[in-house]
Coordinates of C-alpha atoms and ligand atoms in Angstrom, one line a residue:
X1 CA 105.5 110.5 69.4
X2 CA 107.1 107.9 67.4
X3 CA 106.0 104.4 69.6
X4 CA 109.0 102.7 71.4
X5 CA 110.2 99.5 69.9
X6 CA 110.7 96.5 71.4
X7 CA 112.8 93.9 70.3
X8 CA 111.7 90.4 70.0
X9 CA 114.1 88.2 72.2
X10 CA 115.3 85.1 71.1
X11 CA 113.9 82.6 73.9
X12 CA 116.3 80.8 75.6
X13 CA 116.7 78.4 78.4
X14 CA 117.2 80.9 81.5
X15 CA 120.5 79.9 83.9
X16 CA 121.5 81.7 87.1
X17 CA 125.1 83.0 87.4
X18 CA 124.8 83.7 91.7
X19 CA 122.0 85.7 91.7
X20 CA 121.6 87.2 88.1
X21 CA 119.4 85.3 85.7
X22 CA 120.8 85.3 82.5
X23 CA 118.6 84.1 79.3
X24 CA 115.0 83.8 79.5
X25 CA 113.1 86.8 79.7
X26 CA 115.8 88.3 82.5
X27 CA 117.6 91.6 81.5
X28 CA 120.6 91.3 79.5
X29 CA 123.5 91.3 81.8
X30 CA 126.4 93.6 81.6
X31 CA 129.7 92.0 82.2
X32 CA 133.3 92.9 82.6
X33 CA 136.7 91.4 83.6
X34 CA 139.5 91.8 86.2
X35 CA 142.8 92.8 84.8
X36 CA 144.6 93.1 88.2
X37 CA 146.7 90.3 89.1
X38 CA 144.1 88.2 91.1
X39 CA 146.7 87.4 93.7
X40 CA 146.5 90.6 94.5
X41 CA 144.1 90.4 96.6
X42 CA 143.0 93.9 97.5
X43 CA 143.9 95.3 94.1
X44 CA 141.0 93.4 92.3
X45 CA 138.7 93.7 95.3
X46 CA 139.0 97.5 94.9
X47 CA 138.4 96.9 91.0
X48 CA 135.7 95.0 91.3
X49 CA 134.2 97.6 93.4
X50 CA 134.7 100.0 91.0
X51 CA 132.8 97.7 88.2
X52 CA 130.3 97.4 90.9
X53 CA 129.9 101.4 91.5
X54 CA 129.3 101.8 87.6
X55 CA 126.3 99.1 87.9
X56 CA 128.4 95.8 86.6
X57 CA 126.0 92.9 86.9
X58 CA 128.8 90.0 86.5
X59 CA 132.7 90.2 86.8
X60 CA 134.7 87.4 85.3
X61 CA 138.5 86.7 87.1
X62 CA 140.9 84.8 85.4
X63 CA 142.6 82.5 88.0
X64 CA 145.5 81.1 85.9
X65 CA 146.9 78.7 88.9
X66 CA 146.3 77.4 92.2
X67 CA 147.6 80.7 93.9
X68 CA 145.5 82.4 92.0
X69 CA 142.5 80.3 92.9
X70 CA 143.0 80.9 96.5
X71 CA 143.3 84.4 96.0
X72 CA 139.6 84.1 94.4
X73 CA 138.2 82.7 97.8
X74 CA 139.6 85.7 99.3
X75 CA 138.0 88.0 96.7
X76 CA 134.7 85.9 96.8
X77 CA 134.5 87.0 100.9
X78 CA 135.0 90.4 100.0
X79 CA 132.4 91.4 97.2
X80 CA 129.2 90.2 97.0
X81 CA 128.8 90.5 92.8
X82 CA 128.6 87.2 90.7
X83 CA 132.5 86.2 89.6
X84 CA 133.2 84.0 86.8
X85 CA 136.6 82.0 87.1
X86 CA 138.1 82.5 84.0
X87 CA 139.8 79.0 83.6
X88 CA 141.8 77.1 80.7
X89 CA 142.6 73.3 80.6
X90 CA 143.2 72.9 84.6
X91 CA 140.4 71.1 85.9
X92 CA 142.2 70.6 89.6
X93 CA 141.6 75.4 89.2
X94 CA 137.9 74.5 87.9
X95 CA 137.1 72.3 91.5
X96 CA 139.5 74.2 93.4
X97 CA 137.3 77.7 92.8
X98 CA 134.0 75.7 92.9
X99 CA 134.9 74.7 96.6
X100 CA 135.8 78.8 97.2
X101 CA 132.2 79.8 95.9
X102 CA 132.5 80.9 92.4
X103 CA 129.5 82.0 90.2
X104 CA 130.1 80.2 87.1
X105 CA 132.8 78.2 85.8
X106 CA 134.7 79.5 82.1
X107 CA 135.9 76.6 81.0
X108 CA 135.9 74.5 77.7
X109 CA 135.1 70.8 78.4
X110 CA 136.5 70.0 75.8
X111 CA 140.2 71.6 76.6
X112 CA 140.1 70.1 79.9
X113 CA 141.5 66.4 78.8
X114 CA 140.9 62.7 80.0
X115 CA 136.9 62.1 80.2
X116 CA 137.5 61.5 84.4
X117 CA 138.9 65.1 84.7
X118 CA 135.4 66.3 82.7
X119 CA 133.6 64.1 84.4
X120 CA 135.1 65.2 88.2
X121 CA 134.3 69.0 86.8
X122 CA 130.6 68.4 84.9
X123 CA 129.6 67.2 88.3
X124 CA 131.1 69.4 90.7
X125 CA 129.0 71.4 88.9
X126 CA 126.1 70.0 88.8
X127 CA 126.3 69.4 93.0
X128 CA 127.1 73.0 93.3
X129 CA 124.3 74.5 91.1
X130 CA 127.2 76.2 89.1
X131 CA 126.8 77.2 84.9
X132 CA 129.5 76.8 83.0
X133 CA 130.3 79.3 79.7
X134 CA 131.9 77.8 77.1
X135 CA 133.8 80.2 75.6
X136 CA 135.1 79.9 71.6
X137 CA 137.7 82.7 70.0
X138 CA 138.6 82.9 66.8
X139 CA 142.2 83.5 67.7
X140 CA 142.4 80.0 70.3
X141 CA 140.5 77.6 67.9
X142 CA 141.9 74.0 68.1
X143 CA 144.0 72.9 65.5
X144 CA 142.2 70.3 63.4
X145 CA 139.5 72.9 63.1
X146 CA 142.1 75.2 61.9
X147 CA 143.1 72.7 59.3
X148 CA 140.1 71.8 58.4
X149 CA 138.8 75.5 57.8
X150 CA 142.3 76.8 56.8
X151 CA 141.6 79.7 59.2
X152 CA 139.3 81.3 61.5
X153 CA 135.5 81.4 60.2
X154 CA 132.0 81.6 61.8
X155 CA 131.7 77.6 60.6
X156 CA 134.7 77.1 62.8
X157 CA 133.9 79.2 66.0
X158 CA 130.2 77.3 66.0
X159 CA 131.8 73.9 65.0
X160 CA 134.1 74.5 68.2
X161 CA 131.3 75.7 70.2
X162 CA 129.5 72.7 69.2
X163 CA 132.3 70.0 70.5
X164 CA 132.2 71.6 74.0
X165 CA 128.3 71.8 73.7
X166 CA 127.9 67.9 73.0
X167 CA 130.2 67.2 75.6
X168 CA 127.8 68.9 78.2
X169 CA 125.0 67.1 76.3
X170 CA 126.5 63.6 76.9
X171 CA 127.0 64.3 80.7
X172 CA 123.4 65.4 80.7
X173 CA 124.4 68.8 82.0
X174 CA 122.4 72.1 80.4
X175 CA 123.1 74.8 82.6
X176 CA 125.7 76.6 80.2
X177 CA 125.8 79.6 78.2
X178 CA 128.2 80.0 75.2
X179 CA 130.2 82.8 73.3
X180 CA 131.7 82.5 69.9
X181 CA 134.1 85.6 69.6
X182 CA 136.3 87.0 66.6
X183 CA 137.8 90.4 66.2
X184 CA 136.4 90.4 62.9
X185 CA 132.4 91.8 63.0
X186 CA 131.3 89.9 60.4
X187 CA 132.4 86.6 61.4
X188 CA 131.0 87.5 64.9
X189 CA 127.8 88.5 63.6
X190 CA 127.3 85.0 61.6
X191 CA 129.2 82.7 64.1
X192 CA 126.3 83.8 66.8
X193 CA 123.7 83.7 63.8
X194 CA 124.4 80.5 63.4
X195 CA 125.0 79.3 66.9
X196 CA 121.1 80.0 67.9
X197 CA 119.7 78.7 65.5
X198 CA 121.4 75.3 67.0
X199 CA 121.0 75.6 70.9
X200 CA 118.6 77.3 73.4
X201 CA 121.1 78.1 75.8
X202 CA 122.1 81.7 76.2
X203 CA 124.3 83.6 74.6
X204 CA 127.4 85.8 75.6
X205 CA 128.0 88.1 73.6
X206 CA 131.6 90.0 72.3
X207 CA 133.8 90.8 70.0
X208 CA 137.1 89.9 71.2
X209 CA 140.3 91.9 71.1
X210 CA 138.2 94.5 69.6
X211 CA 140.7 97.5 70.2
X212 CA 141.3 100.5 71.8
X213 CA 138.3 102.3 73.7
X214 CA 137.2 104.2 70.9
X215 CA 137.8 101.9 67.9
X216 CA 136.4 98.6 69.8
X217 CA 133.7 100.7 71.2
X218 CA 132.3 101.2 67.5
X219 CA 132.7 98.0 67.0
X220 CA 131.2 96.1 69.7
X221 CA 128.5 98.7 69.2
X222 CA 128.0 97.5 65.3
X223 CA 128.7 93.8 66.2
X224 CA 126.6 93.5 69.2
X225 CA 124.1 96.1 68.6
X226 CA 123.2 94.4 65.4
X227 CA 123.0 91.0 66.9
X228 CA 120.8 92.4 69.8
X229 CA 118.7 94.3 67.5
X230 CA 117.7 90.9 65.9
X231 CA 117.4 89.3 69.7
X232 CA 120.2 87.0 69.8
X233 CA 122.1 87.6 72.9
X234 CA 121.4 87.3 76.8
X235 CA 124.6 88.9 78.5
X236 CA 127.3 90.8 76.9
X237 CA 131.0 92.1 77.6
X238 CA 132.8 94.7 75.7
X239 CA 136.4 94.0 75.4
X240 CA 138.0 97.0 75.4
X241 CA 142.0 97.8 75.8
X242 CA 141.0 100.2 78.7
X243 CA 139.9 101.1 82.3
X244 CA 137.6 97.7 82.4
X245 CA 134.9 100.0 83.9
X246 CA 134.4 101.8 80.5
X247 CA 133.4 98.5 79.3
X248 CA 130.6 98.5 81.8
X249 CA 129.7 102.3 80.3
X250 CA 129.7 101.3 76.9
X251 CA 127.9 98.2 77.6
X252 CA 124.8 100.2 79.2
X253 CA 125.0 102.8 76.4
X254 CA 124.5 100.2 74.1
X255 CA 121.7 98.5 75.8
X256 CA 120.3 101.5 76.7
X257 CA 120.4 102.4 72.8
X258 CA 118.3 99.6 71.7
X259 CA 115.7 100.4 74.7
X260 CA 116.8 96.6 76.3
X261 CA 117.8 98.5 79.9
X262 CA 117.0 102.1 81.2
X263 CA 120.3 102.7 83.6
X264 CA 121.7 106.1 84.4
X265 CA 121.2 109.3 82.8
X266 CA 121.3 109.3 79.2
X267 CA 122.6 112.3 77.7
X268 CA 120.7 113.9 74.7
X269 CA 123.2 116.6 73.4
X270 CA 123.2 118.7 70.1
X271 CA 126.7 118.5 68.6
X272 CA 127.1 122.5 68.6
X273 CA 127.7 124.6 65.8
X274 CA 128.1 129.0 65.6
X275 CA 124.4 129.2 66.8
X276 CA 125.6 127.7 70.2
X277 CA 124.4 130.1 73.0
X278 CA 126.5 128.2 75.6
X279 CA 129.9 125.9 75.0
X280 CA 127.3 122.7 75.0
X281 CA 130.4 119.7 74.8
X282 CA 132.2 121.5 77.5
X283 CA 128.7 121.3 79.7
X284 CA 127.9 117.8 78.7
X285 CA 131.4 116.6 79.5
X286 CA 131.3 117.9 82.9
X287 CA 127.7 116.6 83.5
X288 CA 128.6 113.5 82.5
X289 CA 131.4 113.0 84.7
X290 CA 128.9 114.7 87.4
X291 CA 126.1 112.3 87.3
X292 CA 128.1 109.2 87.0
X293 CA 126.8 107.6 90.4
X294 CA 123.5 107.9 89.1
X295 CA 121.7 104.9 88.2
X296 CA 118.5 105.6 87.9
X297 CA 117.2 106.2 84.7
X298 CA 116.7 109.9 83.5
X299 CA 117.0 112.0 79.9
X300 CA 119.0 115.1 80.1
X301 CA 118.3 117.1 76.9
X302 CA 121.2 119.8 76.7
X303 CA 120.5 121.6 73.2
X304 CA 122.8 124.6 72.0
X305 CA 119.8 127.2 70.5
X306 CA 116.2 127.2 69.6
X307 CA 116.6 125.3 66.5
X308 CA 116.2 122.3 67.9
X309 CA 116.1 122.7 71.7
X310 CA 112.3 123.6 72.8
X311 CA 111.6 120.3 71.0
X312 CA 113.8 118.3 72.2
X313 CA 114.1 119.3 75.8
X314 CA 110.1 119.2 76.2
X315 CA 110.7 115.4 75.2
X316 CA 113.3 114.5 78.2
X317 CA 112.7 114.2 82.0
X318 CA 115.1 117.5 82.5
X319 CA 116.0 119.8 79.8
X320 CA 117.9 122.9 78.5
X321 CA 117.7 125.0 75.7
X322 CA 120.2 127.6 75.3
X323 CA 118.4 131.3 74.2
X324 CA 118.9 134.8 73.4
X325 CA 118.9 136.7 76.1
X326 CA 118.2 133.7 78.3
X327 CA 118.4 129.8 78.5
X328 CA 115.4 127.9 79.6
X329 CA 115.2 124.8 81.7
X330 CA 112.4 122.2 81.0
X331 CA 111.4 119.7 83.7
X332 CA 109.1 117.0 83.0
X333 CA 108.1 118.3 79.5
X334 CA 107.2 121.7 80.6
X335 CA 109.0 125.2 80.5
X336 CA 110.7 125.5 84.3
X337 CA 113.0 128.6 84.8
X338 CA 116.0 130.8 82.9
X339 CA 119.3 129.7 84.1
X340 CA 122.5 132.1 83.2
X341 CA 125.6 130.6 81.9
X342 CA 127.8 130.6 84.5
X343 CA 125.2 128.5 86.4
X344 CA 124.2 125.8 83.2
X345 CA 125.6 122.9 85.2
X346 CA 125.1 123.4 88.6
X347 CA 121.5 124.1 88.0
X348 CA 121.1 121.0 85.5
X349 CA 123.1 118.8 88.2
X350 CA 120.7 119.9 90.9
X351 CA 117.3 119.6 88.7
X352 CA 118.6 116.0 87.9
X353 CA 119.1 114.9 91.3
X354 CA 116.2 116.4 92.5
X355 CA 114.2 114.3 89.4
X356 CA 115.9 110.9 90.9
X357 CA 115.1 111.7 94.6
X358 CA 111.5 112.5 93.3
X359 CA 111.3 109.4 91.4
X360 CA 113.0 107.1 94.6
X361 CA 110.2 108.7 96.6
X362 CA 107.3 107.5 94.2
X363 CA 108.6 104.1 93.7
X364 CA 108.7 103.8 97.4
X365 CA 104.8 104.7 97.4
X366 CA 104.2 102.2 94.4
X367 CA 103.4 104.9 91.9
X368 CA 104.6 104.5 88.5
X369 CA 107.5 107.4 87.6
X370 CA 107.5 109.1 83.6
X371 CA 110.2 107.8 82.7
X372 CA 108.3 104.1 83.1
X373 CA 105.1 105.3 81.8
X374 CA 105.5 106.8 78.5
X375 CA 107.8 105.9 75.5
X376 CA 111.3 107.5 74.8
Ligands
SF4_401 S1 120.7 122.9 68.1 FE1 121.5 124.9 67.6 S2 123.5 125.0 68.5 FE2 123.0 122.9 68.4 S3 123.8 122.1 66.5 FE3 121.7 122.7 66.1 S4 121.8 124.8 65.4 FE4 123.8 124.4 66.3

């Protein structure tokens, strides 16, 4: 069996954002963001919830005024998952959500104006044990950098990122973590090159305004996974022009890709072709959708014939292999039982729940589960 890698992590300075440690050797956080109106109240509760059901580790909320800062304290009663206050230049929303219990703090020191105002915010932060992200896109760079750079560029997102960073510096404040977004992949790719190689803070990674789910899913997935793949990046957040909780699918699916989390069940599926004993997209769709509230992590092999399914459904934690006259089941590596057509997904729901009760009922007695004791 080919050995499972493991990346090399950048090390950075680890930071808590409530009770998820981002940077250090901590997992790499999954993020998303609100787009309710935050003064509706029980609108972004309920989405939040949602996030939370599809195993969001951090929720950012952008609190654009004061109304919208006491609609936070309302929200912060109501969940108990980190929130971010999403904040731009008003330091009087930056104290006013600090007093209401936020998380961490986005906010650009150096947007926020006269050195008092920084000052008043750097150390309501540092009373209150909040981080602060500072957060640089391409599309919101200040103007002198635009002049001086002509337009947007990887120099420019890190110079910009720098500013903000040597404003923290000077108040002696290090709890922060940054994010140097572009649309573009490129520039994303060398902006956050670039940035840790300068600071050993964490990083946020994105690729802003990336696009529709399916275009800015392939990006985020070539931006970020390349990135991650050469261990820069502590959290991440897929900004996607969809339901925010996709963000919090892809996000796993791409961690889960590079073997940096195990969450949920992850799908092994042959793309079908003539030889298909069963409609396979048709079953993996609707498993898929079934086994959504399933965090724990388990492979589901679903293969379409014996060309390839014996092999790969031995190598996952529940498998199928479609056959002539029957389709076999594999459980645990080992042949299990025929299941008929008409019964394909029922049978691989129940085999897979039964695989997450069995492995809840060994962690509680201590005992190490196959999907943490072998490579996949
Ligand atoms: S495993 Fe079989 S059904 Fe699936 S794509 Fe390959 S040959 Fe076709």
């Amino acid at each position: 069996m080919e050995p499972e890698v493991k990346i090399a992590r950048r090390k950075t300075r680890q930071i808590f954002v409530g009770k998820v440690p981002v940077g250090g050797d901590a997992p790499i956080s999954v993020q998303s963001m609100t787009n309710t109106e935050t003064c509706d109240v029980a609108a972004t509760v309920g989405q939040i919830r949602r996030l939370q059901d599809a195993g969001v580790d951090i929720v950012r909320v952008s609190v654009p005024s004061m109304e919208a800062a006491d609609a936070f304290g309302e929200i912060r009663k109501q969940v108990d998952v980190p929130l971010v206050a999403d904040i731009h230049y008003d330091y009087k929303i930056a104290l006013a959500v600090a007093e209401r219990g936020v998380d961490c703090l986005r906010i650009n020191p150096g947007n926020i104006g006269r050195e008092d105002r920084i000052k008043a915010v750097i150390q309501c932060a540092k009373d209150k044990g909040i981080p602060i992200r500072i957060g640089v896109n391409a599309g919101s760079l200040e103007k002198e950098l635009q002049r001086k750079y002509g337009e947007p560029t990887s120099d420019a997102l890190v110079e910009s990122a720098m500013r903000h960073v040597d404003i923290l510096d000077r108040h002696d404040f290090q709890d922060f973590k940054v994010s140097v977004k572009a649309s573009n992949v490129f520039m994303t790719l060398q902006a956050y090159r670039k940035l840790s190689q300068q600071i050993e803070q964490p990083l946020h990674l994105g690729v802003t305004e990336a696009g529709t789910f399916r275009s800015g899913t392939v990006k985020s997935a070539v931006a970020l996974g390349s990135l991650l793949m050469e261990g820069i990046g502590d959290t991440i957040r897929i900004s996607l022009a969809a339901d925010p909780v996709e963000e919090v699918r892809v996000g796993f699916d791409i961690l889960k890709s590079l073997n940096l989390r195990k969450k949920g069940v992850n799908i092994i599926a042959c793309p079908s072709c003539s030889r298909q004993n069963f409609d396979v997209i048709k079953t993996v769709n609707e498993l898929e959708a079934r086994l959504e509230d399933i965090n724990e992590s388990v492979d589901l092999a679903v293969i379409g014939c014996l060309v390839n399914g014996p092999g790969e459904a031995r190598e996952a934690d529940v498998g199928l292999t479609g056959g002539t006259p029957n389709n076999l089941s594999y459980l645990d590596g080992e042949k299990s039982h025929h299941v008929t057509k008409d019964d394909l997904v029922d049978e691989l729901e129940r085999m897979v729940r039964a695989k997450v009760k069995k492995q809840r009922e060994d962690e509680e007695k201590g005992i190490l589960f196959r999907g943490e004791s072998r490579a996949k």
